[in-house]
PDB file of C-alpha atoms in Angstrom:
ATOM      1  CA  UNK A   1      64.527 281.240 268.872  1.00 97.00           C
ATOM      2  CA  UNK A   2      65.234 284.985 269.081  1.00 98.00           C
ATOM      3  CA  UNK A   3      64.526 286.944 272.367  1.00 98.00           C
ATOM      4  CA  UNK A   4      64.720 290.692 273.732  1.00 98.00           C
ATOM      5  CA  UNK A   5      64.800 292.077 277.031  1.00 98.00           C
ATOM      6  CA  UNK A   6      64.103 295.806 277.304  1.00 98.00           C
ATOM      7  CA  UNK A   7      63.208 298.450 279.652  1.00 98.00           C
ATOM      8  CA  UNK A   8      60.639 301.196 279.213  1.00 98.00           C
ATOM      9  CA  UNK A   9      60.404 304.267 281.326  1.00 98.00           C
ATOM     10  CA  UNK A  10      56.729 305.636 281.186  1.00 98.00           C
ATOM     11  CA  UNK A  11      56.173 309.542 281.564  1.00 98.00           C
ATOM     12  CA  UNK A  12      55.699 309.738 285.456  1.00 98.00           C
ATOM     13  CA  UNK A  13      52.476 308.069 286.866  1.00 97.00           C
ATOM     14  CA  UNK A  14      51.768 306.695 283.449  1.00 98.00           C
ATOM     15  CA  UNK A  15      53.244 303.158 283.593  1.00 97.00           C
ATOM     16  CA  UNK A  16      49.777 301.516 284.366  1.00 97.00           C
ATOM     17  CA  UNK A  17      48.249 303.157 281.190  1.00 98.00           C
ATOM     18  CA  UNK A  18      51.246 302.283 279.101  1.00 98.00           C
ATOM     19  CA  UNK A  19      51.348 298.772 280.081  1.00 98.00           C
ATOM     20  CA  UNK A  20      47.677 298.439 279.351  1.00 97.00           C
ATOM     21  CA  UNK A  21      48.361 299.677 275.991  1.00 97.00           C
ATOM     22  CA  UNK A  22      51.216 297.228 275.481  1.00 97.00           C
ATOM     23  CA  UNK A  23      49.132 294.327 276.417  1.00 96.00           C
ATOM     24  CA  UNK A  24      46.290 295.023 274.165  1.00 95.00           C
ATOM     25  CA  UNK A  25      48.666 295.725 271.099  1.00 95.00           C
ATOM     26  CA  UNK A  26      50.680 292.733 271.579  1.00 96.00           C
ATOM     27  CA  UNK A  27      47.895 289.897 271.648  1.00 93.00           C
ATOM     28  CA  UNK A  28      48.018 287.477 268.528  1.00 92.00           C
ATOM     29  CA  UNK A  29      51.658 288.458 267.080  1.00 97.00           C
ATOM     30  CA  UNK A  30      52.400 285.488 264.750  1.00 97.00           C
ATOM     31  CA  UNK A  31      55.607 283.875 265.767  1.00 98.00           C
ATOM     32  CA  UNK A  32      55.418 285.360 269.099  1.00 98.00           C
ATOM     33  CA  UNK A  33      56.253 282.603 271.737  1.00 97.00           C
ATOM     34  CA  UNK A  34      55.653 285.007 274.872  1.00 97.00           C
ATOM     35  CA  UNK A  35      55.708 288.465 275.721  1.00 97.00           C
ATOM     36  CA  UNK A  36      55.958 289.362 279.275  1.00 98.00           C
ATOM     37  CA  UNK A  37      55.351 292.928 280.336  1.00 98.00           C
ATOM     38  CA  UNK A  38      56.093 293.478 284.158  1.00 98.00           C
ATOM     39  CA  UNK A  39      56.169 296.640 286.062  1.00 98.00           C
ATOM     40  CA  UNK A  40      59.238 297.154 288.114  1.00 98.00           C
ATOM     41  CA  UNK A  41      58.422 297.021 292.167  1.00 97.00           C
ATOM     42  CA  UNK A  42      61.303 299.244 292.848  1.00 95.00           C
ATOM     43  CA  UNK A  43      60.679 301.653 290.242  1.00 96.00           C
ATOM     44  CA  UNK A  44      56.909 302.398 289.662  1.00 95.00           C
ATOM     45  CA  UNK A  45      57.462 304.088 286.345  1.00 98.00           C
ATOM     46  CA  UNK A  46      59.600 301.294 284.771  1.00 98.00           C
ATOM     47  CA  UNK A  47      58.572 298.556 282.742  1.00 98.00           C
ATOM     48  CA  UNK A  48      60.594 295.417 281.921  1.00 98.00           C
ATOM     49  CA  UNK A  49      59.613 293.638 278.672  1.00 98.00           C
ATOM     50  CA  UNK A  50      60.708 290.188 277.962  1.00 98.00           C
ATOM     51  CA  UNK A  51      60.135 288.840 274.402  1.00 98.00           C
ATOM     52  CA  UNK A  52      60.404 285.454 272.954  1.00 98.00           C
ATOM     53  CA  UNK A  53      59.896 284.948 269.112  1.00 98.00           C
ATOM     54  CA  UNK A  54      60.033 281.868 267.092  1.00 98.00           C
ATOM     55  CA  UNK A  55      62.777 283.913 265.050  1.00 97.00           C
ATOM     56  CA  UNK A  56      63.991 287.468 264.395  1.00 98.00           C
ATOM     57  CA  UNK A  57      61.892 288.001 261.189  1.00 98.00           C
ATOM     58  CA  UNK A  58      58.684 287.105 263.307  1.00 98.00           C
ATOM     59  CA  UNK A  59      59.717 290.169 265.474  1.00 97.00           C
ATOM     60  CA  UNK A  60      60.595 292.500 262.663  1.00 97.00           C
ATOM     61  CA  UNK A  61      57.352 291.651 260.928  1.00 97.00           C
ATOM     62  CA  UNK A  62      55.283 292.176 264.158  1.00 97.00           C
ATOM     63  CA  UNK A  63      56.149 296.077 264.070  1.00 95.00           C
ATOM     64  CA  UNK A  64      54.104 296.369 260.920  1.00 95.00           C
ATOM     65  CA  UNK A  65      51.084 294.693 262.317  1.00 96.00           C
ATOM     66  CA  UNK A  66      47.955 297.131 262.745  1.00 96.00           C
ATOM     67  CA  UNK A  67      47.324 296.414 266.266  1.00 95.00           C
ATOM     68  CA  UNK A  68      51.282 297.159 267.217  1.00 96.00           C
ATOM     69  CA  UNK A  69      51.276 300.219 264.955  1.00 96.00           C
ATOM     70  CA  UNK A  70      48.136 301.447 266.987  1.00 96.00           C
ATOM     71  CA  UNK A  71      49.581 300.593 270.335  1.00 95.00           C
ATOM     72  CA  UNK A  72      52.974 302.338 269.305  1.00 94.00           C
ATOM     73  CA  UNK A  73      50.889 305.423 268.280  1.00 96.00           C
ATOM     74  CA  UNK A  74      48.869 305.431 271.540  1.00 97.00           C
ATOM     75  CA  UNK A  75      51.626 304.477 273.670  1.00 97.00           C
ATOM     76  CA  UNK A  76      54.417 307.030 272.312  1.00 97.00           C
ATOM     77  CA  UNK A  77      53.193 310.090 274.412  1.00 98.00           C
ATOM     78  CA  UNK A  78      53.440 307.886 277.482  1.00 98.00           C
ATOM     79  CA  UNK A  79      56.972 306.986 276.924  1.00 98.00           C
ATOM     80  CA  UNK A  80      59.924 308.878 278.399  1.00 98.00           C
ATOM     81  CA  UNK A  81      62.732 306.339 277.344  1.00 98.00           C
ATOM     82  CA  UNK A  82      63.404 302.934 276.104  1.00 97.00           C
ATOM     83  CA  UNK A  83      66.591 300.776 276.418  1.00 98.00           C
ATOM     84  CA  UNK A  84      67.422 297.425 274.771  1.00 97.00           C
ATOM     85  CA  UNK A  85      68.987 295.643 277.644  1.00 97.00           C
ATOM     86  CA  UNK A  86      69.814 292.441 275.737  1.00 98.00           C
ATOM     87  CA  UNK A  87      69.182 290.313 272.679  1.00 98.00           C
ATOM     88  CA  UNK A  88      68.938 286.570 273.530  1.00 98.00           C
ATOM     89  CA  UNK A  89      68.465 283.126 272.253  1.00 98.00           C
ATOM     90  CA  UNK A  90      65.833 281.620 274.528  1.00 98.00           C
ATOM     91  CA  UNK A  91      66.057 278.110 275.485  1.00 95.00           C
ATOM     92  CA  UNK A  92      63.228 275.726 275.361  1.00 77.00           C
TER      93      UNK A  92
ATOM     94  CA  UNK B   1      51.342 288.110 290.498  1.00 97.00           C
ATOM     95  CA  UNK B   2      55.038 288.464 291.442  1.00 98.00           C
ATOM     96  CA  UNK B   3      58.128 288.427 289.145  1.00 98.00           C
ATOM     97  CA  UNK B   4      61.760 288.377 289.087  1.00 98.00           C
ATOM     98  CA  UNK B   5      64.466 289.158 286.351  1.00 98.00           C
ATOM     99  CA  UNK B   6      67.835 287.978 287.024  1.00 98.00           C
ATOM    100  CA  UNK B   7      71.153 287.384 285.627  1.00 98.00           C
ATOM    101  CA  UNK B   8      73.257 284.158 286.111  1.00 98.00           C
ATOM    102  CA  UNK B   9      76.805 284.112 284.699  1.00 98.00           C
ATOM    103  CA  UNK B  10      77.982 280.591 283.886  1.00 98.00           C
ATOM    104  CA  UNK B  11      81.585 279.248 284.339  1.00 98.00           C
ATOM    105  CA  UNK B  12      83.324 280.004 281.042  1.00 98.00           C
ATOM    106  CA  UNK B  13      81.780 277.404 278.594  1.00 97.00           C
ATOM    107  CA  UNK B  14      79.261 275.962 280.826  1.00 98.00           C
ATOM    108  CA  UNK B  15      76.177 278.239 279.990  1.00 97.00           C
ATOM    109  CA  UNK B  16      74.502 275.718 277.498  1.00 97.00           C
ATOM    110  CA  UNK B  17      74.859 272.863 280.280  1.00 98.00           C
ATOM    111  CA  UNK B  18      73.644 275.362 283.059  1.00 98.00           C
ATOM    112  CA  UNK B  19      70.711 276.355 281.043  1.00 98.00           C
ATOM    113  CA  UNK B  20      69.635 272.592 280.331  1.00 97.00           C
ATOM    114  CA  UNK B  21      69.919 271.855 284.032  1.00 97.00           C
ATOM    115  CA  UNK B  22      67.706 275.014 284.789  1.00 97.00           C
ATOM    116  CA  UNK B  23      65.057 274.057 282.028  1.00 96.00           C
ATOM    117  CA  UNK B  24      64.914 270.348 283.400  1.00 95.00           C
ATOM    118  CA  UNK B  25      64.536 271.573 286.943  1.00 95.00           C
ATOM    119  CA  UNK B  26      62.024 274.202 286.500  1.00 96.00           C
ATOM    120  CA  UNK B  27      59.326 272.253 284.920  1.00 94.00           C
ATOM    121  CA  UNK B  28      55.961 271.799 286.663  1.00 92.00           C
ATOM    122  CA  UNK B  29      56.664 274.304 289.534  1.00 97.00           C
ATOM    123  CA  UNK B  30      53.121 275.178 291.240  1.00 97.00           C
ATOM    124  CA  UNK B  31      52.200 278.677 290.641  1.00 98.00           C
ATOM    125  CA  UNK B  32      54.712 279.519 288.122  1.00 98.00           C
ATOM    126  CA  UNK B  33      53.091 281.281 285.135  1.00 97.00           C
ATOM    127  CA  UNK B  34      56.262 281.303 283.039  1.00 97.00           C
ATOM    128  CA  UNK B  35      59.991 280.930 283.484  1.00 97.00           C
ATOM    129  CA  UNK B  36      61.960 282.035 280.492  1.00 98.00           C
ATOM    130  CA  UNK B  37      65.576 281.059 280.282  1.00 98.00           C
ATOM    131  CA  UNK B  38      67.421 282.876 277.564  1.00 98.00           C
ATOM    132  CA  UNK B  39      71.120 282.829 276.644  1.00 98.00           C
ATOM    133  CA  UNK B  40      72.507 286.453 276.156  1.00 98.00           C
ATOM    134  CA  UNK B  41      73.513 286.792 272.431  1.00 97.00           C
ATOM    135  CA  UNK B  42      76.451 289.386 273.318  1.00 95.00           C
ATOM    136  CA  UNK B  43      77.927 287.510 276.097  1.00 96.00           C
ATOM    137  CA  UNK B  44      77.862 283.831 275.685  1.00 95.00           C
ATOM    138  CA  UNK B  45      78.427 282.757 279.592  1.00 98.00           C
ATOM    139  CA  UNK B  46      75.277 284.993 280.702  1.00 98.00           C
ATOM    140  CA  UNK B  47      71.981 283.736 281.086  1.00 98.00           C
ATOM    141  CA  UNK B  48      68.801 285.909 281.579  1.00 98.00           C
ATOM    142  CA  UNK B  49      65.958 284.473 283.670  1.00 98.00           C
ATOM    143  CA  UNK B  50      62.494 286.086 283.468  1.00 98.00           C
ATOM    144  CA  UNK B  51      60.218 284.593 286.163  1.00 98.00           C
ATOM    145  CA  UNK B  52      56.322 285.044 286.484  1.00 98.00           C
ATOM    146  CA  UNK B  53      54.568 283.491 289.434  1.00 98.00           C
ATOM    147  CA  UNK B  54      50.909 283.777 290.746  1.00 98.00           C
ATOM    148  CA  UNK B  55      52.298 285.220 294.007  1.00 97.00           C
ATOM    149  CA  UNK B  56      55.404 285.450 295.933  1.00 98.00           C
ATOM    150  CA  UNK B  57      54.710 282.500 298.173  1.00 98.00           C
ATOM    151  CA  UNK B  58      54.734 280.119 295.236  1.00 98.00           C
ATOM    152  CA  UNK B  59      58.152 281.289 294.247  1.00 97.00           C
ATOM    153  CA  UNK B  60      59.475 280.858 297.915  1.00 97.00           C
ATOM    154  CA  UNK B  61      57.714 277.288 297.899  1.00 97.00           C
ATOM    155  CA  UNK B  62      59.420 276.377 294.699  1.00 97.00           C
ATOM    156  CA  UNK B  63      62.978 276.353 296.366  1.00 95.00           C
ATOM    157  CA  UNK B  64      61.883 273.512 298.341  1.00 95.00           C
ATOM    158  CA  UNK B  65      60.934 271.246 295.365  1.00 96.00           C
ATOM    159  CA  UNK B  66      62.911 268.192 294.819  1.00 96.00           C
ATOM    160  CA  UNK B  67      63.503 268.890 291.004  1.00 95.00           C
ATOM    161  CA  UNK B  68      64.702 272.424 291.810  1.00 96.00           C
ATOM    162  CA  UNK B  69      66.759 271.343 294.822  1.00 96.00           C
ATOM    163  CA  UNK B  70      68.307 268.649 292.410  1.00 96.00           C
ATOM    164  CA  UNK B  71      68.945 271.317 289.809  1.00 95.00           C
ATOM    165  CA  UNK B  72      70.507 273.747 292.386  1.00 94.00           C
ATOM    166  CA  UNK B  73      72.849 270.955 293.485  1.00 96.00           C
ATOM    167  CA  UNK B  74      73.839 270.158 289.914  1.00 97.00           C
ATOM    168  CA  UNK B  75      73.961 273.539 288.575  1.00 97.00           C
ATOM    169  CA  UNK B  76      75.990 275.330 291.339  1.00 97.00           C
ATOM    170  CA  UNK B  77      79.373 274.390 290.299  1.00 98.00           C
ATOM    171  CA  UNK B  78      78.650 275.763 286.854  1.00 98.00           C
ATOM    172  CA  UNK B  79      77.752 279.190 288.362  1.00 98.00           C
ATOM    173  CA  UNK B  80      80.299 281.943 288.457  1.00 98.00           C
ATOM    174  CA  UNK B  81      77.654 284.748 289.497  1.00 98.00           C
ATOM    175  CA  UNK B  82      74.149 285.677 290.046  1.00 97.00           C
ATOM    176  CA  UNK B  83      72.460 288.917 290.275  1.00 98.00           C
ATOM    177  CA  UNK B  84      68.670 289.643 290.789  1.00 97.00           C
ATOM    178  CA  UNK B  85      68.049 292.631 288.413  1.00 97.00           C
ATOM    179  CA  UNK B  86      64.534 293.446 289.155  1.00 98.00           C
ATOM    180  CA  UNK B  87      61.619 292.220 291.126  1.00 98.00           C
ATOM    181  CA  UNK B  88      58.349 292.961 289.332  1.00 98.00           C
ATOM    182  CA  UNK B  89      54.596 292.964 289.159  1.00 98.00           C
ATOM    183  CA  UNK B  90      54.021 291.260 285.850  1.00 98.00           C
ATOM    184  CA  UNK B  91      50.733 292.488 283.925  1.00 95.00           C
ATOM    185  CA  UNK B  92      48.417 289.856 282.557  1.00 76.00           C
TER     186      UNK B  92
END
């Protein structure tokens, strides 16, 4: 398996809207085992994303999916910053 | 919902063993929506834990479950350090 943990900082006050766009855009992605979107309690503009994929190629392919492309387009103006915190090997 | 993101550093060379203990000990926890255990690719002794619970009380109650208590007992000697990275509000 292949995993990613990342942080996305939303434009101030926009994290709920951004989270909704991400939830909508990341349903039904082939090879996606789980995609956890969580608002940080301590910093309201910060989202934590924990991804689990069957393998790395599934993640790469997902970026071309129409729903994901649409979410990227809608979400981009609401994003102030992104950081990949870790690449992982999720354990079953 | 209630979420946690944490890092556990295993004693050198013990992360696979520790991950197995955690996987075994965290099955069937009431109110646990997901519990993702992932080895860090860049640092082989580091595990990332992403937890999603229906609410905070479910997480607190889980610490008293016999299987969790057993895992804590077995895992403790293999743990060099733990850090809670974030408390979160997971989005459905």
